[in-house]
Amino acid sequence: MVDAFYIRKYGGPKVLERGQVPALALGPRDVRIRVHAASVNPLDLRIRQGDLKVLLPYRFPLVMGNDCSGVVTEVGQEVGRFRVGDAVYTRLPESRIGTFAEETVADEAAVAPKPTALSHVEAASLPLVILTAQQFLTEAAALKRGQSVLIHAGAGAVGSVAIQLAKHMGLHVVTTVSGRNVSFVQGVGADTVIDRQARRFEDVVRGMDAVLDSVGMANLLRSFNCVKPGATVVSIADGPDVALAKKLHVSALLWPVFWAMSARPNAAARRAGARYRYLFMRADGRQLESLNSLIENGSVRPHVDSVFPFEETPQAIARVEEGKANGKVVIRMCAD
C-alpha cells in the first residue's frame, strides 16, 4: 500500500483525502519512482473540480498530481533507458496521473534524467511548465529567432519559464504582470513589461507574432488586438477546440460542444487574420531531457514560490488556488 492524496468524487478542497491506496502494477516499459517532490499546477485544480471530465474521464479513487522528481526503485523488463537508483523527473501522461503519493509509476517514454544542478524540489517544479512553454514556442507557434511574443502572466509558473526559453531562442518578449512583479519578470529576461493594473495591454502592444494566454477568455479575446496578420494566438486556459477533442479521442457526438467553446477566439482570429490554437501539452520524456542542458547551464532557472511537507498537501493546493504564487508551489515527500 502507498500513502497518497486522492479524490473519490469531483468537487472543492474538501473532496481531497489522504489514505493508503494499492501500489500500482508495473508494466514492461514502466519505471517505479520513489517520489521525493511533486509540484502543484492549476491543472490539478481543474481536474479536482471536474472541469476536464469530458476530456479526461478518470476513474475513482484518483490519486492527484501531474509531475514529480524522484528516484527509480524498480524497472519493467523492457526498460532500457533507466536503472534502479537513477534520479529522474517527469510529467506523467494525462491518462496516468498520480504524483501526490509516496511512489508513482510511469512509462519510461515520459521520464527524463533529473538535471544534476537541481534539487528534487527544484526539478519537480519544471516538467509540466517547461514542456508547455517549449511546445508553445516551437510547435504551436513555431517561432523563429527575431520574432516577437506576448506572454501573459509572466510571473506565473508557465510564464516565467516561457520568458526564459523565448529569450534563449532569440525572441523579443513582451509580458503582462501586476505591478509588484515587474522587477521579477525583468530579471528572467522580459524585454517589455506591461503592468496590467496600470495600463490595458492592447492599448500599447501591437504587431506580435504570437501570444500565449493563461489567464482566461476575456484576456484571450483582447489579445487578438495585439497581433499582426498571420500570427498565432495560443490558449492554455479557456477555449478548448475540436482539434483537442480529436487528439484526446473524445466522442464525435461532443465535438459541437468544443466548437462552441472555441467559437469566440476563432471568430476573433478570423477578424485579425490570425490563427487560434488551444494547447494541451503532451508528456514527452525525450523532449524534457533535451532541455536539461539549458537548465544545467543556467539559461532556464526554476522559480519556486513555496515548499510544503507532504502532510500539508491541502495547504499547498490552497496556495495555488489563491492565485498569488510567483513560480511553483512544491510538495516535499522526503529529503534529497
Coordinates of C-alpha atoms in Angstrom, one line a residue:
M1 CA 0.0 0.0 0.0
V2 CA 1.1 3.6 -0.7
D3 CA 0.4 6.8 1.3
A4 CA -1.3 9.2 -1.1
F5 CA -3.7 12.2 -1.5
Y6 CA -6.7 11.3 -3.7
I7 CA -10.3 12.1 -4.6
R8 CA -13.3 9.8 -4.8
K9 CA -15.5 12.4 -6.5
Y10 CA -15.1 15.8 -8.1
G11 CA -15.6 19.0 -6.1
G12 CA -13.9 21.6 -3.9
P13 CA -11.0 21.4 -1.5
K14 CA -12.9 19.1 0.9
V15 CA -13.0 16.2 -1.5
L16 CA -9.3 15.7 -1.2
E17 CA -8.5 12.7 1.1
R18 CA -5.3 11.2 2.5
G19 CA -5.0 7.4 2.9
Q20 CA -3.5 4.2 1.7
V21 CA -4.0 3.1 -1.9
P22 CA -2.8 -0.1 -3.6
A23 CA 0.6 0.1 -5.2
L24 CA 0.4 0.4 -9.0
A25 CA 1.3 -2.6 -11.2
L26 CA 4.5 -2.2 -13.2
G27 CA 4.2 -2.7 -16.9
P28 CA 7.1 -3.9 -19.1
R29 CA 8.0 -0.4 -20.2
D30 CA 7.3 1.3 -16.8
V31 CA 9.5 2.6 -14.1
R32 CA 8.5 2.8 -10.4
I33 CA 9.6 6.1 -8.9
R34 CA 10.0 6.9 -5.2
V35 CA 8.6 10.5 -5.2
H36 CA 10.9 13.0 -3.5
A37 CA 8.9 16.1 -4.5
A38 CA 5.9 16.9 -6.6
S39 CA 4.6 20.3 -7.8
V40 CA 1.1 21.7 -7.8
N41 CA -0.4 23.0 -11.1
P42 CA -3.6 24.9 -11.9
L43 CA -4.4 21.7 -13.9
D44 CA -4.7 19.8 -10.7
L45 CA -7.4 22.2 -9.5
R46 CA -9.3 21.8 -12.8
I47 CA -9.1 18.0 -12.5
R48 CA -10.3 18.0 -8.9
Q49 CA -13.2 20.2 -9.7
G50 CA -14.3 18.1 -12.7
D51 CA -13.7 20.8 -15.3
L52 CA -12.0 18.3 -17.6
K53 CA -14.1 15.2 -17.1
V54 CA -15.3 15.2 -20.7
L55 CA -11.7 15.3 -21.9
L56 CA -10.2 13.1 -19.2
P57 CA -12.7 10.5 -17.9
Y58 CA -10.8 9.4 -14.8
R59 CA -11.8 6.5 -12.5
F60 CA -12.0 6.9 -8.8
P61 CA -10.3 6.9 -6.4
L62 CA -7.9 9.2 -8.3
V63 CA -4.5 10.0 -6.9
M64 CA -3.8 13.6 -7.7
G65 CA -0.7 15.2 -9.1
N66 CA 0.9 15.6 -12.6
D67 CA 4.6 15.9 -12.2
C68 CA 7.4 15.0 -9.8
S69 CA 11.0 14.3 -9.2
G70 CA 12.4 11.2 -7.5
V71 CA 14.5 8.0 -7.7
V72 CA 13.8 4.9 -9.7
T73 CA 13.2 1.9 -7.4
E74 CA 12.0 -0.7 -10.0
V75 CA 12.1 -1.1 -13.8
G76 CA 10.0 -3.2 -16.2
Q77 CA 11.6 -5.9 -18.2
E78 CA 11.6 -3.9 -21.4
V79 CA 13.0 -0.7 -19.9
G80 CA 16.3 0.4 -21.5
R81 CA 16.9 4.0 -20.5
F82 CA 16.8 3.8 -16.7
R83 CA 18.2 1.7 -13.9
V84 CA 17.3 1.4 -10.2
G85 CA 18.8 4.3 -8.3
D86 CA 18.6 6.8 -11.2
A87 CA 17.4 10.3 -10.2
V88 CA 14.6 11.3 -12.6
Y89 CA 11.8 13.8 -13.2
T90 CA 8.6 13.5 -15.2
R91 CA 5.3 14.9 -16.3
L92 CA 3.1 11.8 -16.2
P93 CA 0.8 11.2 -19.3
E94 CA -2.6 12.7 -18.6
S95 CA -4.2 9.2 -18.5
R96 CA -1.9 8.0 -15.7
I97 CA -1.5 10.9 -13.2
G98 CA -0.8 10.4 -9.5
T99 CA 2.3 12.1 -8.1
F100 CA 0.9 13.2 -4.7
A101 CA 2.0 9.9 -3.3
E102 CA 5.0 8.1 -1.8
E103 CA 5.6 6.5 -5.2
T104 CA 4.2 6.5 -8.7
V105 CA 4.6 4.5 -11.9
A106 CA 5.3 6.0 -15.3
D107 CA 6.0 4.8 -18.9
E108 CA 9.8 5.4 -19.4
A109 CA 8.8 7.4 -22.5
A110 CA 7.6 10.2 -20.2
V111 CA 10.6 10.2 -17.9
A112 CA 13.9 12.1 -18.1
P113 CA 17.1 12.1 -16.1
K114 CA 16.9 14.8 -13.4
P115 CA 19.3 17.7 -14.1
T116 CA 22.2 17.3 -11.7
A117 CA 22.3 21.0 -11.0
L118 CA 18.8 20.9 -9.4
S119 CA 17.5 19.5 -6.1
H120 CA 14.4 17.3 -6.3
V121 CA 12.3 20.2 -5.2
E122 CA 13.6 22.4 -8.0
A123 CA 13.3 19.7 -10.5
A124 CA 9.7 18.8 -9.5
S125 CA 8.7 22.4 -10.3
L126 CA 9.6 22.1 -14.0
P127 CA 8.3 19.2 -16.1
L128 CA 4.7 20.4 -16.9
V129 CA 5.6 24.1 -17.3
I130 CA 8.8 23.7 -19.3
L131 CA 7.1 21.2 -21.7
T132 CA 4.1 23.6 -22.1
A133 CA 6.4 26.5 -22.8
Q134 CA 8.6 24.6 -25.2
Q135 CA 5.6 23.1 -27.1
F136 CA 4.1 26.6 -27.4
L137 CA 7.2 28.3 -28.7
T138 CA 8.5 25.6 -31.1
E139 CA 5.4 23.7 -32.2
A140 CA 2.1 25.6 -31.7
A141 CA 3.5 29.0 -32.6
A142 CA 6.7 27.7 -34.4
L143 CA 8.5 30.9 -33.6
K144 CA 11.9 31.8 -35.1
R145 CA 14.8 34.0 -33.9
G146 CA 14.0 37.7 -34.2
Q147 CA 10.2 37.3 -33.9
S148 CA 8.1 38.6 -31.1
V149 CA 5.9 37.0 -28.5
L150 CA 3.4 38.3 -25.9
I151 CA 3.4 36.1 -22.8
H152 CA 0.6 36.8 -20.4
A153 CA 1.1 36.3 -16.6
G154 CA 4.8 36.4 -16.9
A155 CA 5.4 35.9 -13.2
G156 CA 3.4 32.7 -13.2
A157 CA 4.8 29.2 -13.4
V158 CA 4.4 28.8 -17.1
G159 CA 5.0 32.4 -18.0
S160 CA 8.3 32.7 -16.2
V161 CA 9.7 29.6 -17.8
A162 CA 8.3 30.6 -21.2
I163 CA 10.1 34.0 -21.0
Q164 CA 13.4 32.3 -20.3
L165 CA 13.0 29.8 -23.2
A166 CA 11.9 32.6 -25.5
K167 CA 15.0 34.7 -24.8
H168 CA 17.2 31.7 -25.4
M169 CA 15.5 31.3 -28.8
G170 CA 16.3 35.0 -29.6
L171 CA 12.8 36.3 -29.4
H172 CA 11.6 39.7 -28.4
V173 CA 9.5 39.1 -25.3
V174 CA 6.6 41.3 -24.1
T175 CA 4.8 40.2 -20.9
T176 CA 1.9 41.3 -18.6
V177 CA 2.1 41.2 -14.8
S178 CA 0.8 43.0 -11.8
G179 CA 2.9 45.9 -10.6
R180 CA 4.6 44.1 -7.8
N181 CA 6.1 41.6 -10.3
V182 CA 7.7 44.0 -12.8
S183 CA 11.2 43.6 -11.5
F184 CA 10.8 39.8 -11.3
V185 CA 10.0 39.3 -14.9
Q186 CA 12.7 41.8 -16.0
G187 CA 15.1 39.6 -14.0
V188 CA 14.1 36.5 -16.0
G189 CA 14.6 38.3 -19.3
A190 CA 11.4 40.1 -20.4
D191 CA 12.2 43.0 -22.8
T192 CA 8.9 44.9 -22.3
V193 CA 6.7 44.7 -19.2
I194 CA 3.1 45.9 -19.1
D195 CA 1.7 46.5 -15.6
R196 CA -1.8 45.3 -16.2
Q197 CA -3.1 47.2 -13.2
A198 CA -1.9 50.5 -14.8
R199 CA -2.5 50.0 -18.5
R200 CA -4.6 48.0 -20.9
F201 CA -2.1 45.9 -22.7
E202 CA -4.0 46.1 -26.0
D203 CA -3.6 49.9 -26.0
V204 CA 0.2 49.6 -26.2
V205 CA 1.1 46.3 -27.7
R206 CA 1.0 45.8 -31.5
G207 CA 2.4 43.6 -34.2
M208 CA 3.1 40.4 -32.1
D209 CA 4.0 37.2 -34.0
A210 CA 2.4 35.1 -31.2
V211 CA 0.6 35.2 -27.9
L212 CA 0.5 32.8 -25.0
D213 CA -2.6 33.3 -22.8
S214 CA -3.0 31.5 -19.4
V215 CA -5.5 34.0 -17.9
G216 CA -8.9 33.3 -19.5
M217 CA -11.4 34.1 -22.2
A218 CA -11.7 37.9 -21.8
N219 CA -7.9 38.3 -21.8
L220 CA -7.6 35.9 -24.7
L221 CA -10.0 37.9 -26.9
R222 CA -8.3 41.2 -26.1
S223 CA -5.0 39.6 -27.2
F224 CA -6.1 39.5 -30.9
N225 CA -5.8 43.3 -31.0
C226 CA -2.0 42.9 -30.4
V227 CA -1.0 40.6 -33.3
K228 CA 0.0 41.0 -36.9
P229 CA -1.7 39.1 -39.7
G230 CA -0.5 35.5 -39.8
A231 CA 0.2 35.5 -36.1
T232 CA -0.7 32.6 -33.8
V233 CA -2.6 33.1 -30.5
V234 CA -2.5 30.1 -28.1
S235 CA -4.6 29.5 -25.0
I236 CA -3.8 27.1 -22.2
A237 CA -6.8 28.3 -20.2
D238 CA -10.2 28.8 -21.8
G239 CA -11.4 27.9 -25.3
P240 CA -10.6 24.2 -25.9
D241 CA -11.2 23.4 -29.6
V242 CA -12.3 20.4 -31.8
A243 CA -8.6 19.6 -32.5
L244 CA -8.1 18.9 -28.9
A245 CA -11.2 16.8 -28.7
K246 CA -9.9 14.7 -31.6
K247 CA -6.4 14.4 -30.0
L248 CA -7.9 13.1 -26.8
H249 CA -10.3 10.8 -28.6
V250 CA -13.4 12.5 -27.3
S251 CA -16.6 11.1 -28.9
A252 CA -17.6 12.9 -32.1
L253 CA -21.0 13.5 -30.6
L254 CA -19.4 16.1 -28.3
W255 CA -17.4 17.9 -31.0
P256 CA -20.1 20.6 -31.3
V257 CA -19.5 21.4 -27.6
F258 CA -15.8 22.1 -28.3
W259 CA -16.7 24.1 -31.5
A260 CA -18.9 26.3 -29.3
M261 CA -16.3 26.7 -26.6
S262 CA -13.7 27.9 -29.2
A263 CA -16.2 29.9 -31.4
R264 CA -15.3 33.3 -29.9
P265 CA -11.5 33.1 -30.2
N266 CA -11.8 31.5 -33.7
A267 CA -14.0 34.4 -34.8
A268 CA -11.5 36.9 -33.3
A269 CA -8.7 35.1 -35.1
R270 CA -10.5 35.5 -38.5
R271 CA -11.1 39.2 -37.9
A272 CA -7.4 39.7 -37.1
G273 CA -6.1 37.4 -39.9
A274 CA -4.5 35.3 -37.3
R275 CA -4.7 31.6 -36.2
Y276 CA -6.1 30.3 -32.9
R277 CA -4.8 27.2 -31.2
Y278 CA -5.6 25.6 -27.8
L279 CA -2.6 23.8 -26.3
F280 CA -2.9 20.8 -24.0
M281 CA 0.7 19.8 -23.6
R282 CA 1.8 16.2 -24.0
A283 CA 4.1 14.2 -21.8
D284 CA 7.4 13.7 -23.5
G285 CA 10.5 12.4 -21.7
R286 CA 12.9 12.8 -24.6
Q287 CA 11.8 16.4 -25.1
L288 CA 12.2 17.0 -21.4
E289 CA 15.7 15.5 -21.5
S290 CA 16.6 17.7 -24.4
L291 CA 16.0 20.8 -22.2
N292 CA 18.3 19.6 -19.5
S293 CA 21.3 21.4 -21.0
L294 CA 19.5 24.7 -20.7
I295 CA 18.9 24.0 -17.1
E296 CA 22.4 22.9 -16.4
N297 CA 24.0 26.0 -18.0
G298 CA 21.6 28.4 -16.2
S299 CA 19.6 29.5 -19.3
V300 CA 16.4 28.3 -17.6
R301 CA 16.2 28.6 -13.8
P302 CA 13.3 27.2 -11.8
H303 CA 11.3 29.6 -9.6
V304 CA 9.8 28.0 -6.5
D305 CA 7.2 30.1 -4.6
S306 CA 6.9 27.8 -1.6
V307 CA 7.5 24.3 -0.3
F308 CA 5.1 22.3 1.8
P309 CA 5.7 19.0 3.6
F310 CA 3.7 16.0 2.3
E311 CA 1.2 16.1 5.1
E312 CA 0.3 19.7 4.2
T313 CA -0.6 18.9 0.6
P314 CA -4.1 20.5 1.0
Q315 CA -2.4 23.8 2.1
A316 CA -0.1 23.6 -1.0
I317 CA -3.1 23.2 -3.3
A318 CA -4.8 26.1 -1.5
R319 CA -1.7 28.3 -2.1
V320 CA -2.1 27.7 -5.9
E321 CA -5.8 28.3 -5.7
E322 CA -5.2 31.7 -4.2
G323 CA -3.7 32.8 -7.5
K324 CA -0.9 34.7 -5.8
A325 CA 2.1 32.4 -6.1
N326 CA 5.1 33.6 -8.1
G327 CA 6.6 30.4 -9.6
K328 CA 5.7 26.9 -8.5
V329 CA 4.3 25.5 -5.3
V330 CA 6.1 22.2 -4.4
I331 CA 5.3 19.4 -2.1
R332 CA 8.3 17.6 -0.5
M333 CA 7.8 14.0 0.3
C334 CA 11.4 13.3 1.5
A335 CA 14.8 14.9 1.7
D336 CA 17.2 14.7 -1.3

